[in-house]
XYZ file of N, CA and C in Angstrom:
609
model
N 89.771 157.710 95.986
C 88.985 157.041 94.943
C 89.812 156.976 93.661
N 90.146 155.786 93.246
C 91.004 155.598 92.085
C 90.154 155.278 90.860
N 89.967 156.238 90.001
C 89.115 156.067 88.824
C 89.754 155.154 87.779
N 91.023 154.793 87.973
C 91.690 153.935 87.002
C 91.482 152.463 87.301
N 90.782 152.130 88.365
C 90.536 150.740 88.710
C 89.612 150.091 87.687
N 89.652 148.753 87.637
C 88.849 148.019 86.673
C 87.357 148.232 86.935
N 86.596 148.386 85.862
C 85.171 148.636 85.995
C 84.347 147.360 85.994
N 84.924 146.229 85.625
C 84.199 144.958 85.724
C 85.196 143.813 85.798
N 84.702 142.640 86.204
C 85.540 141.472 86.381
C 84.926 140.274 85.681
N 85.775 139.352 85.264
C 85.332 138.062 84.725
C 86.003 137.002 85.589
N 85.267 136.501 86.578
C 85.838 135.659 87.614
C 85.611 134.177 87.343
N 86.480 133.369 87.901
C 86.287 131.925 87.908
C 85.695 131.556 89.265
N 84.422 131.185 89.263
C 83.735 130.874 90.505
C 84.072 129.465 90.983
N 84.151 129.317 92.311
C 84.273 127.979 92.883
C 82.995 127.192 92.619
N 81.863 127.863 92.816
C 80.538 127.291 92.541
C 79.681 128.394 91.948
N 78.990 128.087 90.866
C 78.010 129.014 90.304
C 76.855 128.205 89.754
N 75.714 128.265 90.438
C 74.502 127.625 89.940
C 73.304 128.478 90.364
N 72.092 127.976 90.181
C 70.911 128.791 90.435
C 70.673 129.063 91.919
N 71.406 128.353 92.796
C 71.192 128.502 94.232
C 72.399 129.026 94.998
N 73.553 129.104 94.349
C 74.758 129.422 95.102
C 75.828 130.048 94.218
N 76.452 131.118 94.749
C 77.605 131.741 94.114
C 78.740 131.761 95.126
N 79.833 131.072 94.810
C 80.991 131.031 95.699
C 82.222 131.413 94.887
N 82.958 132.383 95.418
C 84.205 132.817 94.787
C 85.260 133.021 95.871
N 86.455 132.517 95.616
C 87.559 132.698 96.558
C 87.190 132.180 97.956
N 86.435 131.051 97.966
C 85.973 130.413 99.211
C 85.007 131.269 100.025
N 84.439 132.288 99.419
C 83.454 133.124 100.087
C 82.119 133.030 99.354
N 81.050 132.998 100.122
C 79.715 132.950 99.533
C 79.303 134.370 99.149
N 79.172 134.594 97.854
C 78.709 135.893 97.368
C 77.205 136.018 97.603
N 76.484 134.933 97.300
C 75.039 134.916 97.542
C 74.569 133.475 97.534
N 73.540 133.201 98.329
C 72.938 131.870 98.307
C 71.424 131.990 98.359
N 70.755 130.958 97.955
C 69.297 130.924 97.937
C 68.727 131.028 99.353
N 69.567 130.829 100.368
C 69.078 130.929 101.746
C 68.632 132.345 102.098
N 68.994 133.340 101.300
C 68.562 134.719 101.546
C 67.128 134.980 101.086
N 66.552 134.040 100.361
C 65.276 134.299 99.697
C 64.144 134.590 100.679
N 64.071 133.863 101.788
C 62.994 134.095 102.763
C 63.045 135.530 103.285
N 64.241 135.991 103.619
C 64.426 137.366 104.095
C 63.986 138.370 103.040
N 64.440 138.182 101.804
C 64.102 139.128 100.746
C 62.600 139.134 100.453
N 61.968 137.965 100.486
C 60.526 137.910 100.255
C 59.781 138.722 101.313
N 60.159 138.538 102.580
C 59.513 139.286 103.661
C 59.776 140.782 103.506
N 61.007 141.126 103.133
C 61.367 142.527 102.965
C 60.502 143.212 101.918
N 60.382 142.618 100.746
C 59.690 143.305 99.660
C 58.178 143.291 99.827
N 57.636 142.329 100.535
C 56.213 142.371 100.868
C 55.931 143.571 101.765
N 56.799 143.791 102.751
C 56.633 144.930 103.658
C 56.867 146.247 102.926
N 57.893 146.303 102.083
C 58.149 147.526 101.318
C 56.970 147.883 100.416
N 56.358 146.889 99.822
C 55.191 147.143 98.969
C 54.076 147.830 99.759
N 53.885 147.404 100.988
C 52.811 147.954 101.814
C 53.076 149.397 102.235
N 54.332 149.840 102.148
C 54.669 151.213 102.522
C 54.263 152.221 101.456
N 53.916 151.723 100.265
C 53.487 152.600 99.164
C 54.533 153.670 98.836
N 55.780 153.261 98.803
C 56.855 154.163 98.405
C 56.761 154.474 96.919
N 57.303 155.608 96.527
C 57.422 155.877 95.098
C 58.568 155.032 94.549
N 58.251 154.147 93.622
C 59.255 153.223 93.070
C 59.193 153.189 91.548
N 58.871 154.330 90.971
C 58.748 154.393 89.514
C 60.089 154.132 88.831
N 61.155 154.734 89.362
C 62.489 154.580 88.792
C 63.408 153.981 89.856
N 63.880 152.758 89.611
C 64.659 152.021 90.604
C 66.048 151.710 90.064
N 67.051 151.893 90.930
C 68.403 151.416 90.670
C 68.682 150.264 91.618
N 69.064 149.124 91.054
C 69.458 147.964 91.850
C 70.943 147.710 91.606
N 71.709 147.640 92.682
C 73.153 147.465 92.569
C 73.507 146.047 92.982
N 73.940 145.242 92.022
C 74.252 143.840 92.246
C 73.071 142.955 91.888
N 73.285 142.024 90.952
C 72.192 141.136 90.521
C 72.224 139.795 91.246
N 73.425 139.254 91.470
C 73.548 138.000 92.204
C 72.787 136.856 91.562
N 71.879 136.252 92.316
C 71.049 135.149 91.821
C 69.727 135.642 91.237
N 69.537 136.943 91.240
C 68.305 137.503 90.667
C 67.116 137.475 91.617
N 67.352 137.158 92.886
C 66.247 137.064 93.847
C 65.587 138.423 94.038
N 66.382 139.428 94.377
C 65.812 140.755 94.618
C 65.247 141.359 93.339
N 65.899 141.102 92.200
C 65.394 141.622 90.936
C 63.985 141.139 90.654
N 63.743 139.856 90.864
C 62.413 139.284 90.632
C 61.389 139.853 91.609
N 61.798 140.025 92.860
C 60.878 140.541 93.870
C 60.575 142.022 93.656
N 61.549 142.773 93.187
C 61.299 144.177 92.845
C 60.270 144.265 91.725
N 60.422 143.432 90.719
C 59.455 143.416 89.626
C 58.051 143.059 90.121
N 57.964 142.107 91.027
C 56.665 141.622 91.506
C 55.984 142.602 92.450
N 56.742 143.171 93.391
C 56.130 143.931 94.470
C 56.211 145.444 94.293
N 57.266 145.954 93.669
C 57.432 147.395 93.544
C 57.034 147.915 92.168
N 56.995 147.042 91.182
C 56.471 147.320 89.838
C 57.000 148.638 89.271
N 58.304 148.754 89.105
C 58.867 150.002 88.568
C 58.589 150.159 87.075
N 58.540 151.397 86.627
C 58.498 151.670 85.189
C 59.884 151.471 84.597
N 60.911 151.958 85.334
C 62.302 151.759 84.937
C 63.028 151.035 86.064
N 63.662 149.932 85.720
C 64.404 149.123 86.694
C 65.815 148.944 86.130
N 66.735 149.769 86.619
C 68.116 149.768 86.139
C 68.951 148.908 87.083
N 69.589 147.869 86.560
C 70.403 146.971 87.375
C 71.847 147.036 86.895
N 72.766 147.287 87.836
C 74.191 147.355 87.528
C 74.886 146.167 88.185
N 75.621 145.404 87.394
C 76.345 144.219 87.889
C 77.789 144.289 87.413
N 78.722 144.050 88.332
C 80.143 144.215 88.032
C 80.794 142.968 87.428
N 80.204 141.779 87.660
C 80.852 140.530 87.247
C 80.244 140.027 85.947
N 81.108 139.712 84.967
C 80.653 139.446 83.598
C 79.805 138.181 83.472
N 80.098 137.143 84.235
C 79.312 135.907 84.140
C 77.925 136.077 84.753
N 77.856 136.781 85.879
C 76.557 137.088 86.469
C 75.778 138.024 85.545
N 76.496 138.913 84.874
C 75.843 139.845 83.948
C 75.121 139.091 82.825
N 75.648 137.955 82.388
C 74.966 137.143 81.377
C 73.604 136.684 81.887
N 73.544 136.313 83.172
C 72.257 135.941 83.772
C 71.326 137.145 83.821
N 71.892 138.309 84.097
C 71.100 139.527 84.117
C 70.521 139.830 82.744
N 71.304 139.641 81.698
C 70.795 139.872 80.345
C 69.618 138.961 80.037
N 69.696 137.706 80.477
C 68.570 136.788 80.293
C 67.341 137.284 81.057
N 67.562 137.858 82.223
C 66.484 138.423 83.042
C 65.802 139.581 82.316
N 66.583 140.403 81.631
C 66.003 141.548 80.918
C 65.086 141.104 79.789
N 65.346 139.921 79.218
C 64.516 139.433 78.131
C 63.118 139.039 78.609
N 63.011 138.748 79.896
C 61.734 138.291 80.460
C 60.989 139.394 81.191
N 61.656 140.541 81.386
C 61.052 141.602 82.186
C 61.213 142.938 81.475
N 60.120 143.477 80.987
C 60.168 144.750 80.280
C 60.503 145.871 81.245
N 61.201 146.859 80.764
C 61.565 147.993 81.595
C 62.845 147.812 82.377
N 63.463 146.621 82.275
C 64.719 146.385 82.976
C 65.880 146.765 82.066
N 66.758 147.623 82.560
C 67.945 148.056 81.836
C 69.166 147.511 82.559
N 70.032 146.802 81.838
C 71.207 146.170 82.434
C 72.474 146.923 82.056
N 73.358 147.122 83.040
C 74.658 147.732 82.793
C 75.737 146.889 83.439
N 76.780 146.587 82.667
C 77.947 145.887 83.207
C 78.958 146.909 83.682
N 79.316 146.853 84.973
C 80.308 147.790 85.476
C 80.235 147.973 86.972
N 81.150 148.761 87.474
C 81.175 149.161 88.871
C 80.319 150.412 88.993
N 79.224 150.324 89.726
C 78.269 151.433 89.785
C 78.933 152.733 90.254
N 80.026 152.619 90.989
C 80.702 153.803 91.521
C 81.556 154.498 90.475
N 81.858 153.803 89.387
C 82.749 154.356 88.362
C 82.030 154.752 87.083
N 80.816 154.252 86.886
C 80.086 154.612 85.670
C 79.294 155.901 85.909
N 78.924 156.557 84.831
C 78.170 157.805 84.933
C 76.682 157.497 85.049
N 76.143 157.711 86.235
C 74.714 157.522 86.459
C 74.041 158.889 86.470
N 72.837 158.984 85.953
C 72.169 160.294 85.856
C 71.841 160.873 87.230
N 71.997 162.174 87.374
C 71.725 162.837 88.647
C 70.224 162.942 88.899
N 69.869 162.766 90.177
C 68.476 162.865 90.647
C 67.515 162.069 89.762
N 67.906 160.839 89.494
C 67.154 159.979 88.585
C 66.268 158.975 89.324
N 66.695 158.510 90.490
C 66.082 157.317 91.069
C 65.210 157.637 92.281
N 64.023 157.005 92.293
C 63.123 157.092 93.443
C 63.556 156.134 94.543
N 64.140 155.021 94.145
C 64.443 153.934 95.087
C 65.742 153.274 94.634
N 66.685 153.139 95.566
C 67.943 152.444 95.278
C 68.045 151.252 96.205
N 68.227 150.063 95.624
C 68.455 148.853 96.421
C 69.902 148.444 96.229
N 70.674 148.531 97.313
C 72.110 148.295 97.230
C 72.465 146.966 97.884
N 72.756 145.975 97.048
C 73.179 144.668 97.557
C 74.476 144.253 96.863
N 75.384 145.196 96.737
C 76.651 144.943 96.044
C 77.584 144.110 96.919
N 78.259 143.154 96.307
C 79.270 142.362 97.005
C 80.595 143.127 97.002
N 81.311 143.041 98.105
C 82.600 143.730 98.219
C 83.710 142.816 97.704
N 84.184 143.086 96.495
C 85.262 142.283 95.901
C 86.628 142.837 96.312
N 86.766 143.182 97.579
C 87.994 143.783 98.060
C 89.216 142.883 97.933
N 88.995 141.580 97.727
C 90.110 140.659 97.544
C 90.791 140.789 96.198
N 90.205 141.567 95.305
C 90.795 141.812 93.989
C 91.520 143.150 94.037
N 92.789 143.149 93.709
C 93.590 144.373 93.865
C 93.080 145.514 92.992
N 92.437 145.177 91.867
C 91.952 146.216 90.956
C 90.593 146.781 91.365
N 90.009 146.224 92.434
C 88.703 146.712 92.879
C 88.867 148.098 93.482
N 88.083 149.046 93.023
C 88.233 150.438 93.454
C 87.968 150.585 94.942
N 88.774 151.393 95.587
C 88.681 151.590 97.028
C 87.869 152.846 97.338
N 86.606 152.645 97.658
C 85.728 153.735 98.047
C 85.296 153.507 99.494
N 85.172 154.554 100.267
C 84.683 154.429 101.627
C 83.150 154.387 101.629
N 82.600 154.010 102.768
C 81.151 154.001 102.945
C 80.578 155.390 102.698
N 81.270 156.409 103.209
C 80.802 157.783 103.001
C 80.861 158.178 101.525
N 81.884 157.681 100.807
C 81.974 157.937 99.366
C 80.732 157.422 98.655
N 80.294 156.212 99.044
C 79.096 155.629 98.429
C 77.905 156.561 98.581
N 77.745 157.122 99.772
C 76.572 157.953 100.021
C 76.698 159.336 99.388
N 77.896 159.771 99.119
C 78.057 160.995 98.327
C 77.531 160.774 96.910
N 77.799 159.576 96.364
C 77.278 159.248 95.038
C 75.766 159.097 95.100
N 75.278 158.382 96.108
C 73.833 158.212 96.258
C 73.120 159.558 96.323
N 73.694 160.504 97.053
C 73.041 161.801 97.223
C 72.887 162.539 95.900
N 73.753 162.230 94.941
C 73.684 162.888 93.632
C 72.656 162.238 92.707
N 72.549 160.901 92.783
C 71.699 160.188 91.818
C 70.296 159.921 92.353
N 70.099 160.062 93.650
C 68.792 159.843 94.256
C 67.958 161.116 94.164
N 66.687 160.976 93.847
C 65.790 162.129 93.895
C 65.716 162.658 95.320
N 65.361 163.919 95.471
C 65.362 164.545 96.789
C 64.463 163.821 97.783
N 63.370 163.246 97.301
C 62.453 162.514 98.177
C 62.601 160.996 98.012
N 63.735 160.574 97.438
C 63.961 159.161 97.190
C 64.406 158.400 98.435
N 64.502 157.080 98.278
C 64.799 156.183 99.391
C 65.890 155.204 98.982
N 66.798 154.919 99.922
C 67.809 153.882 99.746
C 67.489 152.735 100.689
N 67.608 151.515 100.193
C 67.374 150.327 101.000
C 68.533 149.363 100.775
N 68.939 148.684 101.834
C 69.982 147.668 101.685
C 69.759 146.572 102.712
N 70.222 145.349 102.434
C 70.085 144.280 103.424
C 70.861 144.602 104.700
N 70.308 144.175 105.818
C 71.029 144.270 107.092
C 70.893 142.917 107.787
N 72.004 142.220 107.901
C 72.007 140.899 108.497
C 72.413 140.988 109.967
N 71.732 140.214 110.826
C 72.017 140.218 112.241
C 71.105 141.166 112.997
N 71.208 141.135 114.325
C 70.356 141.967 115.171
C 71.111 143.144 115.770
N 72.268 143.446 115.211
C 73.094 144.534 115.724
C 72.630 145.897 115.266
N 73.315 146.953 115.725
C 72.949 148.326 115.368
C 73.178 148.604 113.886
N 72.428 149.569 113.380
C 72.576 150.035 112.001
C 73.307 151.368 112.045
N 74.381 151.470 111.274
C 75.166 152.711 111.337
C 74.406 153.896 110.751
N 74.676 155.052 111.302
C 74.140 156.294 110.750
C 75.040 156.774 109.616
N 74.469 157.530 108.710
C 75.204 158.056 107.570
C 74.990 159.558 107.505
N 76.072 160.311 107.382
C 75.992 161.767 107.310
C 75.145 162.198 106.113
N 74.209 163.081 106.360
C 73.364 163.610 105.295
C 72.110 162.800 105.037
N 71.934 161.694 105.785
C 70.775 160.833 105.592
C 70.135 160.484 106.931
N 68.831 160.358 106.923
C 68.099 159.870 108.080
C 67.878 158.372 107.908
N 68.274 157.597 108.910
C 68.165 156.150 108.848
C 66.961 155.673 109.648
N 66.152 154.816 109.029
C 64.973 154.252 109.690
C 65.026 152.728 109.625
N 64.876 152.093 110.775
C 64.711 150.634 110.793
C 63.217 150.362 110.725
N 62.761 149.925 109.568
C 61.330 149.701 109.358
C 60.842 148.542 110.214
N 61.640 147.482 110.232
C 61.244 146.299 111.006
C 62.439 145.369 111.161
N 62.511 144.726 112.321
C 63.471 143.643 112.518
C 62.739 142.322 112.365
N 63.395 141.373 111.720
C 62.737 140.131 111.310
C 63.471 138.899 111.822
N 62.706 137.862 112.109
C 63.248 136.524 112.237
C 63.094 135.859 110.879
N 64.174 135.294 110.367
C 64.149 134.722 109.023
C 64.691 133.300 109.043
N 64.393 132.561 107.986
C 64.976 131.236 107.843
C 66.495 131.366 107.831
N 67.217 130.364 108.333
C 68.674 130.472 108.436
C 69.339 130.873 107.117
N 70.156 131.929 107.190
C 70.912 132.426 106.042
C 72.371 132.028 106.218
N 72.950 131.437 105.173
C 74.369 131.108 105.203
C 75.136 132.328 104.716
N 75.950 132.892 105.601
C 76.651 134.123 105.294
C 77.932 133.845 104.504
N 78.628 134.910 104.128
C 79.812 134.805 103.263
C 80.862 133.858 103.830
N 80.959 133.806 105.178
C 81.979 132.978 105.827
C 81.406 131.655 106.343
N 80.182 131.315 105.885
C 79.463 130.092 106.227
C 78.895 130.100 107.648
N 78.943 131.227 108.330
C 78.210 131.355 109.586
C 76.716 131.455 109.270
N 75.889 131.243 110.290
C 74.444 131.226 110.100
C 73.812 132.445 110.756
N 72.892 133.081 110.036
C 72.187 134.263 110.519
C 70.686 134.011 110.449
N 69.977 134.312 111.548
C 68.522 134.138 111.576
C 67.803 135.432 111.957
N 68.555 136.511 112.024
C 67.976 137.823 112.310
C 68.358 138.781 111.187
N 67.435 139.647 110.824
C 67.703 140.620 109.766
C 66.818 141.838 110.001
N 67.049 142.866 109.213
C 66.258 144.088 109.359
C 65.981 144.691 107.990
N 64.962 145.526 107.956
C 64.663 146.332 106.774
C 65.067 147.759 107.103
N 66.006 148.297 106.350
C 66.579 149.609 106.625
C 66.327 150.544 105.444
N 65.814 151.729 105.745
C 65.614 152.751 104.718
C 66.406 153.998 105.103
N 66.913 154.664 104.072
C 67.602 155.939 104.297
C 67.049 156.992 103.355
N 66.829 158.177 103.902
C 66.346 159.329 103.136
C 67.264 160.511 103.387
N 67.350 161.384 102.412
C 68.162 162.581 102.584
C 67.600 163.430 103.721
N 68.520 163.990 104.516
C 68.102 164.923 105.583
C 67.484 166.165 104.971
């Protein structure tokens, strides 16, 4: 883990509008994910999870941010975004939604409070094509999560496709539901119509 890596980026997007983010010929996010996210957060709401304090990693098009506000109704909604142009959209989002706190940076490199969050939604894009992007392993991510998540907290992240969900040391993984969703255009322009809702809790 190289702590000297850049904590944020200011990128020139191939396409950036309200429905599509494309950088380096890769789709960072598209509006085609919205059907999946809507179904996900409706189901999460019904689980009656504790969602008073939420950390959202990656703002993208703001789809999940809006749905978290609507369905999970957090008192504190902390959103961390690494890309400066997307962060401007996030700042506009904070003006319309009370309780939303915005931070520009790499969530893995900034100091996040320990045992602060009831619910973490991780939808960070992997900017591995940038040499200054910090190199953390999947296990490194969960070491950080274990410190900032409350003992009874929950981690959720998108899972695209109908394949297996990896296990993570120190966490119990639950597939809440597998879904058929409207076609999603993936980063490489392939099409995905299967997705899952995945939750992780500390062992």
